[in-house]
XYZ file of C-alpha atoms in Angstrom:
335
model
C 122.073 128.508 -21.690
C 122.876 131.547 -19.542
C 126.108 129.927 -18.449
C 127.111 128.461 -21.818
C 126.158 131.348 -24.095
C 125.634 134.618 -22.247
C 128.270 134.759 -19.551
C 131.332 134.345 -21.742
C 130.175 135.763 -25.094
C 128.010 138.698 -24.072
C 125.193 137.460 -26.301
C 121.722 138.448 -25.153
C 119.081 135.814 -24.493
C 115.379 136.635 -24.642
C 113.264 133.985 -22.876
C 110.220 132.596 -24.643
C 107.670 132.853 -21.840
C 105.706 129.618 -21.472
C 102.683 129.573 -19.182
C 101.755 127.281 -16.336
C 98.158 127.241 -17.605
C 99.065 125.037 -20.584
C 101.819 122.993 -18.913
C 104.562 125.308 -20.205
C 104.098 124.282 -23.837
C 105.793 126.318 -26.568
C 103.202 128.190 -28.639
C 103.319 130.394 -31.716
C 101.946 133.241 -29.617
C 104.809 132.876 -27.107
C 107.397 132.901 -29.889
C 105.854 135.982 -31.517
C 105.710 137.780 -28.162
C 109.382 137.064 -27.440
C 110.385 138.157 -30.940
C 108.411 141.379 -30.590
C 109.857 142.177 -27.154
C 113.371 141.724 -28.546
C 112.670 144.093 -31.426
C 111.244 146.702 -29.056
C 114.466 146.441 -27.018
C 116.504 146.975 -30.202
C 117.851 143.427 -30.030
C 118.552 141.853 -33.384
C 117.281 138.293 -33.144
C 119.690 135.852 -34.765
C 118.093 132.557 -33.838
C 115.848 130.409 -31.670
C 117.332 127.962 -29.161
C 115.216 125.077 -27.861
C 115.754 121.861 -25.927
C 113.998 118.669 -26.938
C 113.435 116.834 -24.638
C 113.096 119.852 -22.403
C 115.398 120.762 -19.572
C 113.969 121.406 -16.953
C 110.468 120.168 -17.838
C 111.266 116.594 -18.843
C 108.753 116.781 -21.702
C 109.148 116.280 -25.448
C 108.081 118.585 -28.266
C 105.424 116.896 -30.378
C 105.415 116.837 -34.169
C 102.954 119.719 -34.571
C 104.987 121.947 -32.233
C 108.208 121.153 -34.076
C 106.552 121.952 -37.407
C 105.359 125.253 -35.989
C 108.870 126.069 -34.750
C 110.398 125.335 -38.162
C 107.745 127.459 -39.852
C 108.419 130.316 -37.434
C 112.186 130.446 -37.918
C 111.840 130.089 -41.678
C 109.422 133.035 -41.852
C 111.707 135.174 -39.693
C 114.872 133.962 -41.481
C 116.564 133.188 -38.183
C 118.562 130.137 -37.147
C 117.211 127.220 -35.135
C 119.566 125.536 -32.681
C 117.963 122.407 -31.270
C 119.613 120.916 -28.187
C 118.756 117.198 -28.272
C 121.120 116.098 -25.520
C 118.357 114.135 -23.709
C 117.085 112.386 -26.855
C 117.519 108.825 -25.547
C 116.215 109.490 -22.037
C 112.568 109.213 -23.155
C 111.064 106.463 -20.998
C 107.372 106.621 -21.949
C 105.174 107.544 -24.872
C 105.011 109.762 -26.849
C 108.412 109.034 -28.310
C 111.157 111.444 -29.259
C 111.079 113.207 -32.633
C 114.211 114.916 -33.875
C 114.061 118.189 -35.747
C 115.996 116.317 -38.454
C 112.890 114.215 -39.116
C 110.636 117.253 -39.396
C 112.648 119.083 -42.044
C 112.624 115.954 -44.217
C 108.842 116.022 -44.493
C 107.696 116.905 -48.015
C 105.149 119.488 -46.906
C 107.698 121.395 -44.790
C 109.330 124.372 -46.476
C 112.529 125.406 -44.781
C 115.965 126.739 -45.561
C 118.115 123.896 -44.218
C 121.054 126.272 -43.742
C 119.157 127.584 -40.705
C 118.997 124.233 -38.876
C 121.611 123.113 -36.341
C 121.491 120.243 -33.839
C 123.586 120.014 -30.668
C 124.167 116.707 -28.935
C 126.464 114.997 -26.438
C 127.082 111.557 -24.954
C 126.943 112.965 -21.419
C 123.308 112.183 -20.617
C 122.111 109.327 -22.814
C 125.216 107.184 -22.316
C 126.443 108.556 -18.992
C 129.737 109.929 -20.335
C 129.962 113.470 -18.916
C 133.637 113.066 -18.100
C 134.567 112.177 -21.665
C 133.678 115.693 -22.851
C 132.315 114.573 -26.230
C 130.064 117.138 -27.873
C 128.504 117.048 -31.317
C 127.302 119.794 -33.664
C 125.208 118.516 -36.570
C 124.571 121.397 -38.938
C 123.066 121.585 -42.415
C 125.069 124.759 -43.025
C 128.502 124.188 -44.611
C 129.823 127.504 -43.282
C 128.905 126.541 -39.715
C 130.481 123.105 -40.086
C 133.669 124.682 -41.440
C 133.817 127.120 -38.528
C 133.197 124.352 -35.988
C 136.003 122.273 -37.454
C 138.406 125.161 -36.961
C 137.165 125.874 -33.436
C 137.385 122.205 -32.463
C 141.147 122.545 -32.433
C 140.763 124.242 -29.038
C 138.872 121.309 -27.537
C 139.878 118.127 -29.288
C 138.619 114.757 -28.074
C 141.572 112.465 -27.383
C 142.378 109.697 -29.853
C 141.898 107.092 -27.136
C 138.445 108.416 -26.326
C 137.477 108.509 -29.997
C 138.613 104.912 -30.485
C 136.708 103.675 -27.424
C 133.489 105.487 -28.357
C 133.673 104.451 -32.030
C 134.067 100.814 -30.979
C 131.174 101.062 -28.541
C 128.759 102.846 -30.887
C 129.537 100.329 -33.640
C 128.019 97.619 -31.451
C 124.326 98.094 -32.255
C 123.248 95.259 -29.967
C 124.983 96.816 -26.964
C 123.750 100.351 -27.684
C 120.117 99.264 -28.131
C 120.247 97.141 -24.987
C 121.862 99.923 -22.972
C 119.366 102.597 -24.062
C 116.382 100.330 -23.404
C 117.726 99.327 -20.004
C 118.387 102.965 -19.123
C 114.863 103.960 -20.169
C 113.341 101.173 -18.064
C 115.337 102.260 -15.019
C 114.403 105.920 -15.559
C 110.720 104.985 -15.796
C 110.911 103.018 -12.548
C 112.794 105.740 -10.692
C 110.449 108.456 -12.022
C 107.394 106.527 -10.820
C 108.828 105.850 -7.364
C 109.992 109.437 -6.908
C 106.811 111.158 -8.098
C 104.656 108.715 -6.122
C 106.635 109.535 -3.004
C 106.137 113.254 -3.583
C 102.426 112.778 -4.235
C 101.996 111.093 -0.846
C 102.819 114.411 0.843
C 100.770 116.522 -1.546
C 103.524 117.574 -3.949
C 102.680 117.351 -7.625
C 104.986 117.423 -10.622
C 104.495 118.338 -14.239
C 103.620 115.193 -16.165
C 106.790 114.194 -17.982
C 108.279 111.292 -19.899
C 111.954 112.164 -20.444
C 115.050 113.582 -18.846
C 116.800 112.900 -15.561
C 114.649 115.233 -13.466
C 111.122 116.303 -12.555
C 109.541 119.772 -12.502
C 108.227 119.950 -8.934
C 105.451 122.328 -7.924
C 105.953 123.891 -4.470
C 104.008 127.099 -5.015
C 101.659 126.141 -2.167
C 104.620 126.285 0.248
C 105.535 129.864 -0.630
C 104.749 132.583 1.916
C 103.579 134.675 -1.005
C 103.488 134.083 -4.738
C 106.677 135.955 -5.618
C 110.139 135.044 -6.839
C 111.578 136.528 -3.642
C 109.558 133.977 -1.661
C 110.741 131.262 -4.034
C 114.352 132.167 -3.342
C 113.717 132.137 0.406
C 112.154 128.680 0.158
C 115.099 127.539 -1.971
C 117.500 128.697 0.756
C 115.567 126.652 3.294
C 115.592 123.529 1.102
C 119.338 123.870 0.533
C 120.412 124.812 4.061
C 117.782 123.205 6.303
C 116.359 120.249 4.371
C 119.785 119.611 2.789
C 118.541 118.846 -0.716
C 120.110 120.144 -3.906
C 117.306 121.501 -6.106
C 117.187 124.283 -8.687
C 114.632 127.125 -8.409
C 112.431 127.887 -11.378
C 113.699 131.453 -11.586
C 117.121 130.116 -12.632
C 115.357 128.766 -15.724
C 113.425 132.032 -16.297
C 110.176 130.318 -15.298
C 107.190 132.645 -15.578
C 105.545 131.433 -12.350
C 107.167 131.218 -8.885
C 107.257 128.011 -6.901
C 108.593 125.501 -9.430
C 111.795 123.561 -8.786
C 113.832 121.114 -10.849
C 114.809 117.975 -8.958
C 117.262 115.484 -10.441
C 116.308 111.920 -9.538
C 118.709 109.862 -11.683
C 122.032 110.876 -10.131
C 121.636 108.893 -6.922
C 121.214 105.323 -5.709
C 117.992 103.960 -4.216
C 119.086 104.553 -0.625
C 119.917 108.207 -1.320
C 116.572 108.676 -3.071
C 114.743 107.273 -0.038
C 116.652 109.663 2.220
C 115.660 112.566 -0.048
C 111.999 111.567 0.005
C 112.081 111.181 3.790
C 113.517 114.675 4.203
C 110.917 116.166 1.890
C 108.137 114.365 3.745
C 109.387 115.589 7.143
C 109.682 119.141 5.863
C 106.160 119.205 4.397
C 104.615 117.638 7.529
C 106.373 120.110 9.823
C 105.345 122.950 7.526
C 101.694 121.865 7.672
C 101.757 121.396 11.441
C 103.343 124.797 12.050
C 100.922 126.534 9.690
C 97.956 124.902 11.436
C 98.924 125.130 15.084
C 100.845 128.412 15.198
C 99.448 130.549 12.362
C 100.500 133.892 13.892
C 104.070 132.996 14.833
C 107.041 133.115 12.555
C 107.800 129.635 11.226
C 111.327 128.331 11.704
C 112.086 128.403 7.973
C 110.893 131.995 7.776
C 113.932 133.214 9.671
C 114.956 136.515 8.087
C 117.725 136.095 5.540
C 120.284 138.740 4.694
C 119.568 138.364 0.998
C 119.033 140.763 -1.880
C 117.020 138.768 -4.380
C 114.371 141.397 -5.136
C 115.480 142.178 -8.639
C 117.996 139.415 -9.209
C 117.443 136.006 -10.700
C 119.528 132.951 -10.029
C 121.576 133.452 -13.207
C 122.720 136.894 -12.007
C 123.808 135.469 -8.650
C 125.805 132.709 -10.293
C 127.221 135.240 -12.740
C 128.980 137.023 -9.892
C 130.570 133.755 -8.803
C 131.623 133.031 -12.381
C 133.561 136.289 -12.537
C 135.748 135.329 -9.588
C 139.320 134.288 -10.190
C 139.988 130.527 -10.251
C 142.440 131.276 -7.447
C 139.645 132.735 -5.294
C 137.529 129.716 -4.266
C 134.058 130.213 -2.860
C 133.866 130.530 0.954
C 132.135 127.178 1.380
C 134.728 125.227 -0.646
C 136.748 122.451 1.021
C 139.930 124.376 0.157
C 138.886 127.362 2.261
C 137.761 125.163 5.135
C 141.111 123.363 5.068
C 142.985 126.650 5.243
C 140.919 127.717 8.224
């Protein structure tokens, strides 16, 4: 959301702080607190943006939570944008519930003009390269605006024809989604079981292409600076591509998002082996040489004290397309 909404538009985002103590669930209290903090900062709140299923948690919002969210935005007269891009990645119960189902309930009072759904074929059907995005809004003015704006990013006629033909085949779509869910469930079980063998737990999840991994016990101290140092070690020493919780505005340090569905079985086994070796070496070093500096505690010339991951990436985003990052293949080729 930082990348898609804030960097280019200048819009301000106020995180809804979810707590580790209740598995990062969205609560009415958290929504009220975020709304109040925005008002105190003289920020005019225009809407609430949520993901369901959640990125990075891999969890779904249950019916009661969705009802609460609709009630909240209706009382505040603000818009609700629900990102449902992972809707068909649910691989275990409870099942996915769209916000569209909630607002159809008779007992729910809501101004439908405030409800907007965002979707894409990138995740559920594995079509990221086709660049097909969908805005489903109950607000005619929003739909009209989107139609005008779509002229700047039209989907090719060939792509539209292929996708229309594919989605018209109900038998294929149902078979594909079920097969994908079965494979996600298997991969999720294997990956989380492998992590558990070395004492790494994950938030219990049932959707998405990733797990929310808890490494707070590996931090030198319970701070976001220590999280960033550990992240540097995982990237540069362990050679695994993970995302630190601070890049998602997580309220507690030590959480990392790990994608498990973008690799084959052999690559996953390599990843698990590297994690296992790292944890074992960490435990051995902590036990046998408690007073010496551990090898992954090598001082880094970093300045993460007041910066989150989104600010760091923001600086890279502002670079010219003709100024590639130092580690890019283009720069290495020139050298």
